[in-house]
Structures are given as C-alpha cells and as structure tokens.
Short mmCIF file of C-alpha atoms in Angstrom, two decimals:
data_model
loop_
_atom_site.label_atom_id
_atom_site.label_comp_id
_atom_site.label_asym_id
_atom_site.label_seq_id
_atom_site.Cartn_x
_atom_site.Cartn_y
_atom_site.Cartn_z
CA UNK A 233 78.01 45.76 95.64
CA UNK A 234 76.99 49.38 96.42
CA UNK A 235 78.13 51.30 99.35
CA UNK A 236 77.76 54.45 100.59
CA UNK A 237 80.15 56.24 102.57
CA UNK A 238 79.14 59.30 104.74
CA UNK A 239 81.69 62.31 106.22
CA UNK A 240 81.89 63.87 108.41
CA UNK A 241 80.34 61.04 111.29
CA UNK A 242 79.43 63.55 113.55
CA UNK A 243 79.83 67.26 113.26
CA UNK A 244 79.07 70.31 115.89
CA UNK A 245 78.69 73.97 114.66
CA UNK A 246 77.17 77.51 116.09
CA UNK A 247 74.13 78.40 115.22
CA UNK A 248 74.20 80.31 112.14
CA UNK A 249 76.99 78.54 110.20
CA UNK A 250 76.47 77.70 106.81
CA UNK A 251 77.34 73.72 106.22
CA UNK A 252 78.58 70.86 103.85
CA UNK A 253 77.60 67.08 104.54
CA UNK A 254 79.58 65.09 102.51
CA UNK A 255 78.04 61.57 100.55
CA UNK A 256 80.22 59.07 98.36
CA UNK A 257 79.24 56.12 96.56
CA UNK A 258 80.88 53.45 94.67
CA UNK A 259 79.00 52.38 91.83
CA UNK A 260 78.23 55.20 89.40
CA UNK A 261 75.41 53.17 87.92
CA UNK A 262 72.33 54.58 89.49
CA UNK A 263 68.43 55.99 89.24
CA UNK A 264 68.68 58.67 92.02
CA UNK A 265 70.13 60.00 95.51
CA UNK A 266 67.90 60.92 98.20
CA UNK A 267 69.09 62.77 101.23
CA UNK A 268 66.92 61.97 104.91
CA UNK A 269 66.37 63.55 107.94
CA UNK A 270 66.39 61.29 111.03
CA UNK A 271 65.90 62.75 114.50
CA UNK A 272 65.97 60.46 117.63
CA UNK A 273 63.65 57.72 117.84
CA UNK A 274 62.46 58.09 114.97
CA UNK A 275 61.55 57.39 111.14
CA UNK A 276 62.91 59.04 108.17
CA UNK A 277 62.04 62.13 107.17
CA UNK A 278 62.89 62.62 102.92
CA UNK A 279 64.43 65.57 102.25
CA UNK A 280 65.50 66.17 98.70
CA UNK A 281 65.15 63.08 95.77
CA UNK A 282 67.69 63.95 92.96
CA UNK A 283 67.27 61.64 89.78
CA UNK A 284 70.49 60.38 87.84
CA UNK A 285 69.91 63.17 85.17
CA UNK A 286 70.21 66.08 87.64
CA UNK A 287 72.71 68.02 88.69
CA UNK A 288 71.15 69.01 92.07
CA UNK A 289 68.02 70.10 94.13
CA UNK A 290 66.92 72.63 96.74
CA UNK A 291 64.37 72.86 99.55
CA UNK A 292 64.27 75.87 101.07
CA UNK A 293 68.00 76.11 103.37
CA UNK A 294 68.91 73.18 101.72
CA UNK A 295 70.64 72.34 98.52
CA UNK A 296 71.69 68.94 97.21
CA UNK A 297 74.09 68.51 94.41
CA UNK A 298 75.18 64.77 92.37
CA UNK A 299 78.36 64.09 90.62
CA UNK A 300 77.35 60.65 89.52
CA UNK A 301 80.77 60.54 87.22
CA UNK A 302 82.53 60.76 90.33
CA UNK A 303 80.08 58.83 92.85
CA UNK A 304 79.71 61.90 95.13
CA UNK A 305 77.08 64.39 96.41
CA UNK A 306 76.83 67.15 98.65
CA UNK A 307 74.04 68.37 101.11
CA UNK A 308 74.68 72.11 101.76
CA UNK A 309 72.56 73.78 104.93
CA UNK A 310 72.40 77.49 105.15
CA UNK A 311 72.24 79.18 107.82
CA UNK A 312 72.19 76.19 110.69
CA UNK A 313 69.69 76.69 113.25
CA UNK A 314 69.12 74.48 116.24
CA UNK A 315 66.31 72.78 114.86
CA UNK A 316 68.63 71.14 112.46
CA UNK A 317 70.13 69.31 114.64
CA UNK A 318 69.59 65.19 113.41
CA UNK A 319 70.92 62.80 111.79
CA UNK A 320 71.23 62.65 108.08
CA UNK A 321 70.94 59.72 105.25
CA UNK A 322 72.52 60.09 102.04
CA UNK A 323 71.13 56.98 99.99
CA UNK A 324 71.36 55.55 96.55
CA UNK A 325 68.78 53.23 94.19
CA UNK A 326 71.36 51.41 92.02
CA UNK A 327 70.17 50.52 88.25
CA UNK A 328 69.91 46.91 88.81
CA UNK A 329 67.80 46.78 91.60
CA UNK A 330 65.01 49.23 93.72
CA UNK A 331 66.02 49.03 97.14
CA UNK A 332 68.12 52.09 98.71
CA UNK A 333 71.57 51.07 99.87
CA UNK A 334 71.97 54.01 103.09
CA UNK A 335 75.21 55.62 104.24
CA UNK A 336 75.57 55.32 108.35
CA UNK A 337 74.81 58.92 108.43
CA UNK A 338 76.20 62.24 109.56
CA UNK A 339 74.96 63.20 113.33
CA UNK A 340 74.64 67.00 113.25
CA UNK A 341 74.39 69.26 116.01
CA UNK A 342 73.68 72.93 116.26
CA UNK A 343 75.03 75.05 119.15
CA UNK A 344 72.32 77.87 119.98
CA UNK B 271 46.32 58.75 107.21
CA UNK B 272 48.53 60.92 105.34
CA UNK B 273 51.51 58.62 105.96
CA UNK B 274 53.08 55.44 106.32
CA UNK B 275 52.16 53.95 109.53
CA UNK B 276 53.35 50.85 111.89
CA UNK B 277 52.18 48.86 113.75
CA UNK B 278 53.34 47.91 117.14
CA UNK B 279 55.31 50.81 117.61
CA UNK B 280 57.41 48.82 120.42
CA UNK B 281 57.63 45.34 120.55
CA UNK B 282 59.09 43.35 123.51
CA UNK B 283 59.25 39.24 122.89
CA UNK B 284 61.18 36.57 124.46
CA UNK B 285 63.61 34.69 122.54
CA UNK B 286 61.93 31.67 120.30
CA UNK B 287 59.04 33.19 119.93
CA UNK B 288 56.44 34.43 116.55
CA UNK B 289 56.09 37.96 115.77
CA UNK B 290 54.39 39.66 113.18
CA UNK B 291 55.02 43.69 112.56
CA UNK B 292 52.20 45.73 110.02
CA UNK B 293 52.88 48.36 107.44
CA UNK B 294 49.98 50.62 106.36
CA UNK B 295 51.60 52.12 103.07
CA UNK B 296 50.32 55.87 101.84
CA UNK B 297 47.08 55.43 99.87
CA UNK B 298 47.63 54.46 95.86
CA UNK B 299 51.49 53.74 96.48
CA UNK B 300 52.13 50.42 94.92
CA UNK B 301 55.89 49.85 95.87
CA UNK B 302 56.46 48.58 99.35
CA UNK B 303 59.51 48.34 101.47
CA UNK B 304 61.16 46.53 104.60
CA UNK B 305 64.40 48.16 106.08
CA UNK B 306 65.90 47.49 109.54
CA UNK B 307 67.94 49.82 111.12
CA UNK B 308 70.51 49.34 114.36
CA UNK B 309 71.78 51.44 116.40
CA UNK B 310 73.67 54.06 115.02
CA UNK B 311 73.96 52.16 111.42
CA UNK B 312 71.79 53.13 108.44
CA UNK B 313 68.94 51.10 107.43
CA UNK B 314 69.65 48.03 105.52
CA UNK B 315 67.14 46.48 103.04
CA UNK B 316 65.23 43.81 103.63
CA UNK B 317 62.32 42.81 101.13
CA UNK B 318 60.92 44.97 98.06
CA UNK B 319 57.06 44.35 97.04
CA UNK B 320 55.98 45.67 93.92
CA UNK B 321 51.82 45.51 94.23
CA UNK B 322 51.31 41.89 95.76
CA UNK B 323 54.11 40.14 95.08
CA UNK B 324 57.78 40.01 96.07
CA UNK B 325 59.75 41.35 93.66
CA UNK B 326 63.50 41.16 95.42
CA UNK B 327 63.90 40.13 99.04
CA UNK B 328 67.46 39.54 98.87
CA UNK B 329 67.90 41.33 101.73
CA UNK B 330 65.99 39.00 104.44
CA UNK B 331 68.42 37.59 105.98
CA UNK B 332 67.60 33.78 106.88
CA UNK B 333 64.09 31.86 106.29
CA UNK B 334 63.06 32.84 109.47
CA UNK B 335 61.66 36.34 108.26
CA UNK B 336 59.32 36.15 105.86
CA UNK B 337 56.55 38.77 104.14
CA UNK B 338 53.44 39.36 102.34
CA UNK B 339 51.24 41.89 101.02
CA UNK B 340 48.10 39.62 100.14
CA UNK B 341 46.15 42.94 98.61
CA UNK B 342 48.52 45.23 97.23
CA UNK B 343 48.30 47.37 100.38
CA UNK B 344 48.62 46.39 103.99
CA UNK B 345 51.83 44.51 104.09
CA UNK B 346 53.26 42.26 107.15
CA UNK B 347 56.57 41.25 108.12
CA UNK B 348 56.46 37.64 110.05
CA UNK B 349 60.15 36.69 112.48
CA UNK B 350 59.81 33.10 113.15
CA UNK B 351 61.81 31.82 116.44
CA UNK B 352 63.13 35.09 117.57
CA UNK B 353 67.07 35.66 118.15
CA UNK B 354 68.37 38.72 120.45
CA UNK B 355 69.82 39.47 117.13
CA UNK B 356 66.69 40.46 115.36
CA UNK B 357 66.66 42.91 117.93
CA UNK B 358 66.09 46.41 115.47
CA UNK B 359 64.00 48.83 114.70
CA UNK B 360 62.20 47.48 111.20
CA UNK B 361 61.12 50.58 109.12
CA UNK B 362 58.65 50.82 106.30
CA UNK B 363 58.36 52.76 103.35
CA UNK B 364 56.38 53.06 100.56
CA UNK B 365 56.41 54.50 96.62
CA UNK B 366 54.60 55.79 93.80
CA UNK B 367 56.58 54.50 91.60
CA UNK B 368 59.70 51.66 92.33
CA UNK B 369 62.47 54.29 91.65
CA UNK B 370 60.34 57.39 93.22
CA UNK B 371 60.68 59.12 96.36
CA UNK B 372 60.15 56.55 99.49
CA UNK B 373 58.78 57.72 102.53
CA UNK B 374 58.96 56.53 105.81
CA UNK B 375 57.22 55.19 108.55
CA UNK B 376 57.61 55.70 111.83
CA UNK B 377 59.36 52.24 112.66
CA UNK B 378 58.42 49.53 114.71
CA UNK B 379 61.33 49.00 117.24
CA UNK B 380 61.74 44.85 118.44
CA UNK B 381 63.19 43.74 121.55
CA UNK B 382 64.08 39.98 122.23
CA UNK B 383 64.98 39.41 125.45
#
C-alpha cells in the first residue's frame, strides 16, 4: 500500500527566503506526482503535475523535481512572499490504480 | 462554470439521518472523483468514476456511502444513517484523462451532530 510521507509538518520563514518542501513515497511504481495548494477552508488548488518520465516541473517561483528510483520529490519556492503562506499536498497516482494517495501536508507560513 | 463545483457547501444533519452531496465536474472531463479530508489530514480516496460507471470505490468505507454518476457528468455522493464520524469535508475532483491533472472543488464540509 502507498504512502506518502511529508517534511517538514509545519515550517515558518521571513519573507523573502528561498524554500524546500520535502515529499517521500514508498512505492516507486507510479504515473505521476502532483504538488497542491490548500489555504484555509478550502479546496485544492493544483500546482505542478509531473508524469513518471520527468525529471521535474516549474511554475513561475516554483519548481518541482521526482526521483521516482528513490520515491522522493522536492517542491522548491523562491523567493517566499506572504501570500504563500498554505498548506501544501504532495500526492501520488500509483500504476495499479487512479486515485491519488495524499501526504498530510506541509503548513507553511511566511513572516512579512 | 470554469470549475468543479459543490453542492451544499456546508451541511449540518443530525445523526441517523440521509444526505446526499453534488459534484458538478469541469465540462468534457470524464474521470470523476470522491475524497474526504479531516482536519489537518490529507484527503483520502473514496470512489473513482470513469464516465458513468464506478470503476474503483475501494475507498468508501462501509455500505452506507454510496455513488452515482447516472450521465457521465453530474455525480452524487449518498451517506445513509449518518455517524458523527462521517463528519468531513468531502472534496471533488475531476479529469481529462484518469491519470491527468485533477482539479478540485471547493468541498462540501458535513456536520453530524
């Protein structure tokens, strides 16, 4: 059974800091990653998709990478700003099946 | 709309009783899915629909919860005799394609009292 492990749990910077959210999974054996955006209340937002083949994505401040050999990706945020402040979803579509199995997140605020 | 949407938004019930909660995928996506999400936990899968039929919900959790998606669009998600531990929010999302992109709706968050 997948999981998906997310570090750090909660993290506080300054404004301005460049980041690194931290996503693990267990079973090598899947279609794609996707990193989310979830701020309070409410739904998730998708942020970057990366497919098994790829080596890693990037939106704007963001950059995603996958290390599916080793079951691990990074999302990297440049430059912090306040409005980043949210929780974020690391989570993976296994092979076998097409539901997402989600990390618990990484809540993420930025100090103006 | 543009995007997924759900329907109640908030919805307060007393234990034992039915309670149905709508998902209006994006236009032309045919994959269709149920999550429900506690507090401070990721979401956790519930039901998959590929067009109008089922196509894994190993994720519901007892045959009290059950789903359709009669047309290949609008899809609803049915609780039979409530528990205060369905209490959740129960997100939505929908595809293109079944390993695409999914995006969100907005959730529709169930109290049982």
């Amino acid at each position: 059974k997948q999981e998906v492990t997310q570090i750090p749990a909660a993290l506080s910077v300054p404004e301005g800091e460049n980041l690194v959210l931290n996503c693990s999974f267990t079973d090598s054996a899947i279609y794609n990653l996707q990193w989310f955006r979830q701020d309070p209340g409410k739904g998730l937002t998708s942020l970057l998709l990366i497919q098994s083949s790829q080596r890693e994505q990037t939106s704007g401040r963001l950059n995603a990478s996958l290390d599916k050999s080793s079951g691990r990706s990074t999302l990297y945020i440049a430059a912090s700003q306040p409005g980043d402040s949210a929780t974020y979803l690391c989570a993976v579509m296994d092979t076998g099946r097409r539901a997402l199995t989600f990390g618990s997140g990484t809540r993420l605020q930025v100090q103006p | 709309g543009a995007g997924v949407s759900q329907t109640p938004s908030n919805k307060v019930t007393e234990k034992g009783k039915y309670v149905e909660l709508r998902c209006d995928p994006i236009s032309g996506h045919t994959a269709l899915y149920w999550y429900r999400q506690s507090l401070g936990q990721g979401p956790e899968f519930l039901i998959y629909f590929q067009g109008t039929g089922a196509a894994d919900d190993s994720g519901l959790p007892n045959d009290r919860f059950f789903a359709v998606r009669p047309e290949g669009s609008v899809s609803t998600l049915k609780i039979q005799r409530t528990e205060r531990g369905d209490s959740a929010v129960y997100l939505c999302a929908s595809s293109l394609k079944s390993t695409g992109e999914l995006f969100f709706g907005e959730g529709s968050r169930l109290t049982v009292l």
